[in-house]
Tab-separated table of C-alpha atoms in Angstrom:
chain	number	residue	atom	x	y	z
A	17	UNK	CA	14.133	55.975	50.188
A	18	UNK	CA	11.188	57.531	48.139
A	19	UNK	CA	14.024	58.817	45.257
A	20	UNK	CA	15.439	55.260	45.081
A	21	UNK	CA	11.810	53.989	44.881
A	22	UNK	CA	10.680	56.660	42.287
A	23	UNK	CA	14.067	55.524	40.325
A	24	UNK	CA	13.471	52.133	40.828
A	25	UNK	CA	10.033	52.631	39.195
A	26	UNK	CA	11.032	54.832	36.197
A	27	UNK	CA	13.662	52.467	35.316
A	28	UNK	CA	10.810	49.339	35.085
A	29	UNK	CA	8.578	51.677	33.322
A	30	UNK	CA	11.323	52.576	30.380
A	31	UNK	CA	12.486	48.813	30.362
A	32	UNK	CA	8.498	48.264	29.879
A	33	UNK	CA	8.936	50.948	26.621
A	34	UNK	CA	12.144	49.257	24.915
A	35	UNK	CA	10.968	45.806	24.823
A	36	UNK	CA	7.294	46.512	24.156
A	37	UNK	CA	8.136	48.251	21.305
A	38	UNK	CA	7.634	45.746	18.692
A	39	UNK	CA	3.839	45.103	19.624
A	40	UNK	CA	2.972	48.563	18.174
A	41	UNK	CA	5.619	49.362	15.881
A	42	UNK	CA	4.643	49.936	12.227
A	43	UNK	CA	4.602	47.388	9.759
A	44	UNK	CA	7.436	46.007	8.245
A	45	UNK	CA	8.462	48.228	5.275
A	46	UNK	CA	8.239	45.380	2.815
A	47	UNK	CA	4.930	44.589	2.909
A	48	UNK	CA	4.259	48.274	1.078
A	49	UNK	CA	6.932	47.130	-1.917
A	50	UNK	CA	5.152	47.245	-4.986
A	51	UNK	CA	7.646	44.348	-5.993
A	52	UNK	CA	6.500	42.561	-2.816
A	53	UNK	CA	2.689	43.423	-3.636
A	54	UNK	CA	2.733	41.463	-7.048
A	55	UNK	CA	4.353	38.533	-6.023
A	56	UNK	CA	2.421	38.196	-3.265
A	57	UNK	CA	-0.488	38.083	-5.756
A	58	UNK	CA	0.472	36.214	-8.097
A	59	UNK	CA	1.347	33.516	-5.487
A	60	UNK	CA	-2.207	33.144	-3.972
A	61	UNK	CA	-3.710	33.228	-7.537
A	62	UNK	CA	-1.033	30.200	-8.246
A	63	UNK	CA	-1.386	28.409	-5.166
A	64	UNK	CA	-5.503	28.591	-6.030
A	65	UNK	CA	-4.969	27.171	-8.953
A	66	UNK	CA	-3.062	24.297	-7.344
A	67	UNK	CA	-5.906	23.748	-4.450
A	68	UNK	CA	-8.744	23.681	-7.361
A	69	UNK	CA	-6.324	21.025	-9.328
A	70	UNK	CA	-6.161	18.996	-5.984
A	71	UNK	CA	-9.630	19.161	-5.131
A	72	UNK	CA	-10.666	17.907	-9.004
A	73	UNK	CA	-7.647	15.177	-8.493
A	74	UNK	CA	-5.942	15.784	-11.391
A	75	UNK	CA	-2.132	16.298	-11.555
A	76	UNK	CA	-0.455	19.716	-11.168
A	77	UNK	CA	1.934	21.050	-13.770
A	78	UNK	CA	5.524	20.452	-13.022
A	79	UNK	CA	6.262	23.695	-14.745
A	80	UNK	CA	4.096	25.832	-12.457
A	81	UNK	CA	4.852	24.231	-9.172
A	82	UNK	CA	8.614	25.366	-9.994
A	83	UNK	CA	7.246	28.767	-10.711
A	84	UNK	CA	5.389	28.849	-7.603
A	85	UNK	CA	9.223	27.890	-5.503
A	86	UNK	CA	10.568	30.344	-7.162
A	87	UNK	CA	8.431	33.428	-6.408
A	88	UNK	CA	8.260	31.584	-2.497
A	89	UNK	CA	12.174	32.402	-2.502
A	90	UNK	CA	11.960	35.719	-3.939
A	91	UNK	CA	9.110	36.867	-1.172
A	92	UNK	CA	11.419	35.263	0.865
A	93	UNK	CA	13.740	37.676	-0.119
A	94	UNK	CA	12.389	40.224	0.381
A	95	UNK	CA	10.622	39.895	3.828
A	96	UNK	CA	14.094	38.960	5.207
A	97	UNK	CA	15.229	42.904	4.328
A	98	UNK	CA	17.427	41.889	1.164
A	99	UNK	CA	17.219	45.448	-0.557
A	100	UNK	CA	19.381	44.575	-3.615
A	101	UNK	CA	19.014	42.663	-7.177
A	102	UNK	CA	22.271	41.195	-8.898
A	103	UNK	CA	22.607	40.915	-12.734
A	104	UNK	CA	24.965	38.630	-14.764
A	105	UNK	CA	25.799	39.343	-18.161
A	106	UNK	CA	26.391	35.905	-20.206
A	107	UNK	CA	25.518	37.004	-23.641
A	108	UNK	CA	28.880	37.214	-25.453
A	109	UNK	CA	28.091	41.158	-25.844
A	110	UNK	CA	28.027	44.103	-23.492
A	111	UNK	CA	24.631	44.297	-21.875
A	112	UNK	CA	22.881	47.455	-20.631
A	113	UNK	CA	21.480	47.237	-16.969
A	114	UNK	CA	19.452	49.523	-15.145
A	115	UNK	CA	21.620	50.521	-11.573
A	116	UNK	CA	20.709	53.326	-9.042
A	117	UNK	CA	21.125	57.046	-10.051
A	118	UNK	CA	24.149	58.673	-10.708
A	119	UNK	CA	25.682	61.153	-7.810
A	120	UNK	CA	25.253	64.401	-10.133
A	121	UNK	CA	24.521	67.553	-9.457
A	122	UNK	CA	20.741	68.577	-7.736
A	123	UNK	CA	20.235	70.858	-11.280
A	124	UNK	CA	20.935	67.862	-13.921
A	125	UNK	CA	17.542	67.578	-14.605
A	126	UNK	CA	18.016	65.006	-17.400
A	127	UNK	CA	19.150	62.622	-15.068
A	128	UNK	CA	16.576	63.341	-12.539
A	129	UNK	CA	14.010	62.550	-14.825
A	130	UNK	CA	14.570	58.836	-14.166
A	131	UNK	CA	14.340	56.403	-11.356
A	132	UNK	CA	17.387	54.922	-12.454
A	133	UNK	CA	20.298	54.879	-14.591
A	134	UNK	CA	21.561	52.693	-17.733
A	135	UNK	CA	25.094	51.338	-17.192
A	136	UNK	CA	27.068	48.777	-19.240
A	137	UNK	CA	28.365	45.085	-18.419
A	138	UNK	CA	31.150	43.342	-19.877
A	139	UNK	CA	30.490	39.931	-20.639
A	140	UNK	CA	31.154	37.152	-18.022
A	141	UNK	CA	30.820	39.694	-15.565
A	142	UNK	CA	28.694	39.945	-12.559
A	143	UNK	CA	27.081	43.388	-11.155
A	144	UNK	CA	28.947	44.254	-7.413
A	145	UNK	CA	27.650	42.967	-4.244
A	146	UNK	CA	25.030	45.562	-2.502
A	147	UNK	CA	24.839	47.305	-5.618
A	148	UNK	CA	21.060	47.079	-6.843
A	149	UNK	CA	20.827	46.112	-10.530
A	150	UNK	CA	16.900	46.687	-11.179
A	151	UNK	CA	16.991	45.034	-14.513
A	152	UNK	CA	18.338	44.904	-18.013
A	153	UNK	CA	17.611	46.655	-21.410
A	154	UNK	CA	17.183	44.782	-24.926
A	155	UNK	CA	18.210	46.176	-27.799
A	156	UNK	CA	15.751	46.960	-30.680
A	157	UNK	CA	17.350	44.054	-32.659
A	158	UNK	CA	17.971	41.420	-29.754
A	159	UNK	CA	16.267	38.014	-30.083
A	160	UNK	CA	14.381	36.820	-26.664
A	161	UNK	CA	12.397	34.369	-25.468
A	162	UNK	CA	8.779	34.971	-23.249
A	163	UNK	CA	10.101	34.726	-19.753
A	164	UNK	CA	7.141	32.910	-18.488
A	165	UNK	CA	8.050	29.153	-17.223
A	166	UNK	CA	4.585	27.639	-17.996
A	167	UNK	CA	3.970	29.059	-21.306
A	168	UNK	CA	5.679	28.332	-24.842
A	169	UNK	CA	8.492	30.456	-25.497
A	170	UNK	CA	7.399	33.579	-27.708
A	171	UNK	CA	9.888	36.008	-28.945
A	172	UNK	CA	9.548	38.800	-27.063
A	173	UNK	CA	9.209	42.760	-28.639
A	174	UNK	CA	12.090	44.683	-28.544
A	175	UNK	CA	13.232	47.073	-27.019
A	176	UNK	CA	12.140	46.216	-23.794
A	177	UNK	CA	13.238	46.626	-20.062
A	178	UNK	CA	13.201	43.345	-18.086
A	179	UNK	CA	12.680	44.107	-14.529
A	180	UNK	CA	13.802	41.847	-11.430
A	181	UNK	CA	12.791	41.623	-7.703
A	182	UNK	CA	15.485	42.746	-5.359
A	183	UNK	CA	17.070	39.392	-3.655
A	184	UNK	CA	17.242	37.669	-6.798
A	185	UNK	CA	19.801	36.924	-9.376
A	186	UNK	CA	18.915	37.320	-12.864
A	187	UNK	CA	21.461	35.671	-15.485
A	188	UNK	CA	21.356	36.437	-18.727
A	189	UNK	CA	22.597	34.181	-21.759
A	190	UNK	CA	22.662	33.754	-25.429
A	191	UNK	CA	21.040	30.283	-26.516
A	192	UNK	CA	24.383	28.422	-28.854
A	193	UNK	CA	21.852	27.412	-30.924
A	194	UNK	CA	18.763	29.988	-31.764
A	195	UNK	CA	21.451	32.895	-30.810
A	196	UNK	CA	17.985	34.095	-28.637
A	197	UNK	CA	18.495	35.731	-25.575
A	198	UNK	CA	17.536	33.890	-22.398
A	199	UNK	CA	17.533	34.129	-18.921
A	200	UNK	CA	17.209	31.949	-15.669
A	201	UNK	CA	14.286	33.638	-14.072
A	202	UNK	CA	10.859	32.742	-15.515
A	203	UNK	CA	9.312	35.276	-13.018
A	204	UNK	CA	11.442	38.657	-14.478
A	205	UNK	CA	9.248	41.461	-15.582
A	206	UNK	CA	8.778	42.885	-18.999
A	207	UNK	CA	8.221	46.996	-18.468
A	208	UNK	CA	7.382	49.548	-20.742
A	209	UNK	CA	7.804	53.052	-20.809
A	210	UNK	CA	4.377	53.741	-19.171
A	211	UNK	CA	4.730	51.715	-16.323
A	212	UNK	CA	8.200	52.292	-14.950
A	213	UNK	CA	10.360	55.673	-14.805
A	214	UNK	CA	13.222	54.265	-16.654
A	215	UNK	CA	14.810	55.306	-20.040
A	216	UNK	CA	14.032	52.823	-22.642
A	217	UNK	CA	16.243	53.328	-26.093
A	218	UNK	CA	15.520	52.530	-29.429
A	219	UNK	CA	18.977	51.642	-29.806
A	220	UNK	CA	20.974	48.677	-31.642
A	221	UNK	CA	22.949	45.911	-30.089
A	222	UNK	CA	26.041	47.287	-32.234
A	223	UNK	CA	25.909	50.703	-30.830
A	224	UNK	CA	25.917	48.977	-27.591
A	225	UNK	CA	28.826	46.929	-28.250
A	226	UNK	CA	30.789	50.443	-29.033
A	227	UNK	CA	30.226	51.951	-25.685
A	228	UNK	CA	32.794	51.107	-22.774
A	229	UNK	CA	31.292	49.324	-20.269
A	230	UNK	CA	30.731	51.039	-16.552
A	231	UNK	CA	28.806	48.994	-14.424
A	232	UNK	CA	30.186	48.405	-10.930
A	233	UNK	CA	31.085	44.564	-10.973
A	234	UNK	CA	32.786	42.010	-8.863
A	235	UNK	CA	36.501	41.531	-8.805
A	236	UNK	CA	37.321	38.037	-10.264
C-alpha cells in the first residue's frame, strides 16, 4: 500500500513538472531577434507620434498609419515563430538575393566569411517555400526609389543590400515608366557593408544578367 501511495505521489509530482513548465521557461526566442528589436522600436516611436497627433487633434497621416499595419503584421510574424523571408523577382532581369550559406566544406573560408550567400533569380520567379531569402542586392547601376512610405521617393545609392524581416514577402519590380526599381515593402532595410556580414559587389546589372540563375524557387 505505501509503494502504490509513494507511486501515486511521484506520478502527481511529475504531472506538476510537465504542465508547470511554461511559468518558468525562458523567454520566447523572438523577443532577442535583432529584426524583432527594431521593429518593435520603431513601432512605439510611430504609435507616439500618433497619440501626440491625437492629443493636439489634428489628423494623422494616411501614409504612416499604413506603415504602422504593416510593421504590426511583420512583428506579428515573427512572434508567431515564422523563421523565413520570401523574395520575388519582378524586374524583367535576373536579381541577386541574399539566401542561407552554402553546404561547403568546414575549410572554405571564403564562404565562411559571410552570414549568407548571393544567389540568382530568374524573373517572374518566386524564392522556395521555407527557404529564407534575407534580402536582395542592387547593382552599382540600378535605379531605386527610398523605400520609406511617408517620405518622397529619393533615388537610392547603389550598390546596396536591401534587407527584409523574416515572415514577410518582399516583391521587387521595375516601374514601366521611370524604369526605377521598386518594391512593395516601405519598411525593407537598406544595409551597408559595416552593419551586416554580407558580400556587397560593385558589380553591373549586365554582368548580372550573364550569370545563370540558382536560387531555389517555386515550381509554377
Amino acid at each position: 500500500m505505501k509503494l502504490f501511495k509513494s507511486l501515486v505521489i511521484a506520478l502527481v509530482i511529475l504531472a506538476n513538472l510537465v504542465f508547470a513548465q511554461p511559468s518558468f521557461a525562458d523567454k520566447p526566442k523572438f523577443i532577442k531577434n535583432p529584426e524583432y528589436i527594431e521593429i518593435t522600436k520603431a513601432l512605439e516611436t510611430l504609435n507616439e507620434a500618433k497619440n501626440s497627433q491625437a492629443q493636439l487633434e489634428t489628423a494623422f497621416p494616411e501614409e504612416t498609419q499604413k506603415k504602422i499595419d504593416e510593421l504590426e503584421f511583420q512583428k506579428y510574424a515573427l512572434e508567431t515563430g515564422r523563421t523565413w523571408g520570401q523574395c520575388r523577382n519582378e524586374t524583367g532581369k535576373t536579381l541577386a538575393v541574399y539566401g542561407p550559406k552554402l553546404d561547403l566544406d568546414d575549410d572554405d573560408d571564403y564562404q565562411n566569411a559571410y552570414s549568407s550567400t548571393l544567389y540568382l533569380l530568374a524573373d517572374g520567379q518566386t524564392t522556395k517555400n521555407n527557404w529564407d531569402c534575407d534580402g536582395v542586392y542592387l547593382a552599382n547601376d540600378a535605379q531605386a526609389v527610398d523605400l520609406s512610405a511617408n517620405q518622397q521617393e529619393q533615388t537610392l545609392e547603389v550598390p546596396a543590400a536591401i534587407k527584409i524581416a523574416n515572415g514577410t514577402q518582399l516583391i521587387v519590380k521595375t516601374n514601366p515608366d521611370t524604369a526605377a526599381i521598386e518594391f512593395n515593402l516601405p519598411t525593407a532595410k537598406v544595409v551597408k557593408a559595416d552593419e551586416v556580414n554580407w558580400f556587397i559587389p560593385n558589380v553591373s546589372q549586365a554582368l548580372i544578367d550573364t550569370r545563370v540563375p540558382d536560387a531555389p524557387t517555386n515550381k509554377s
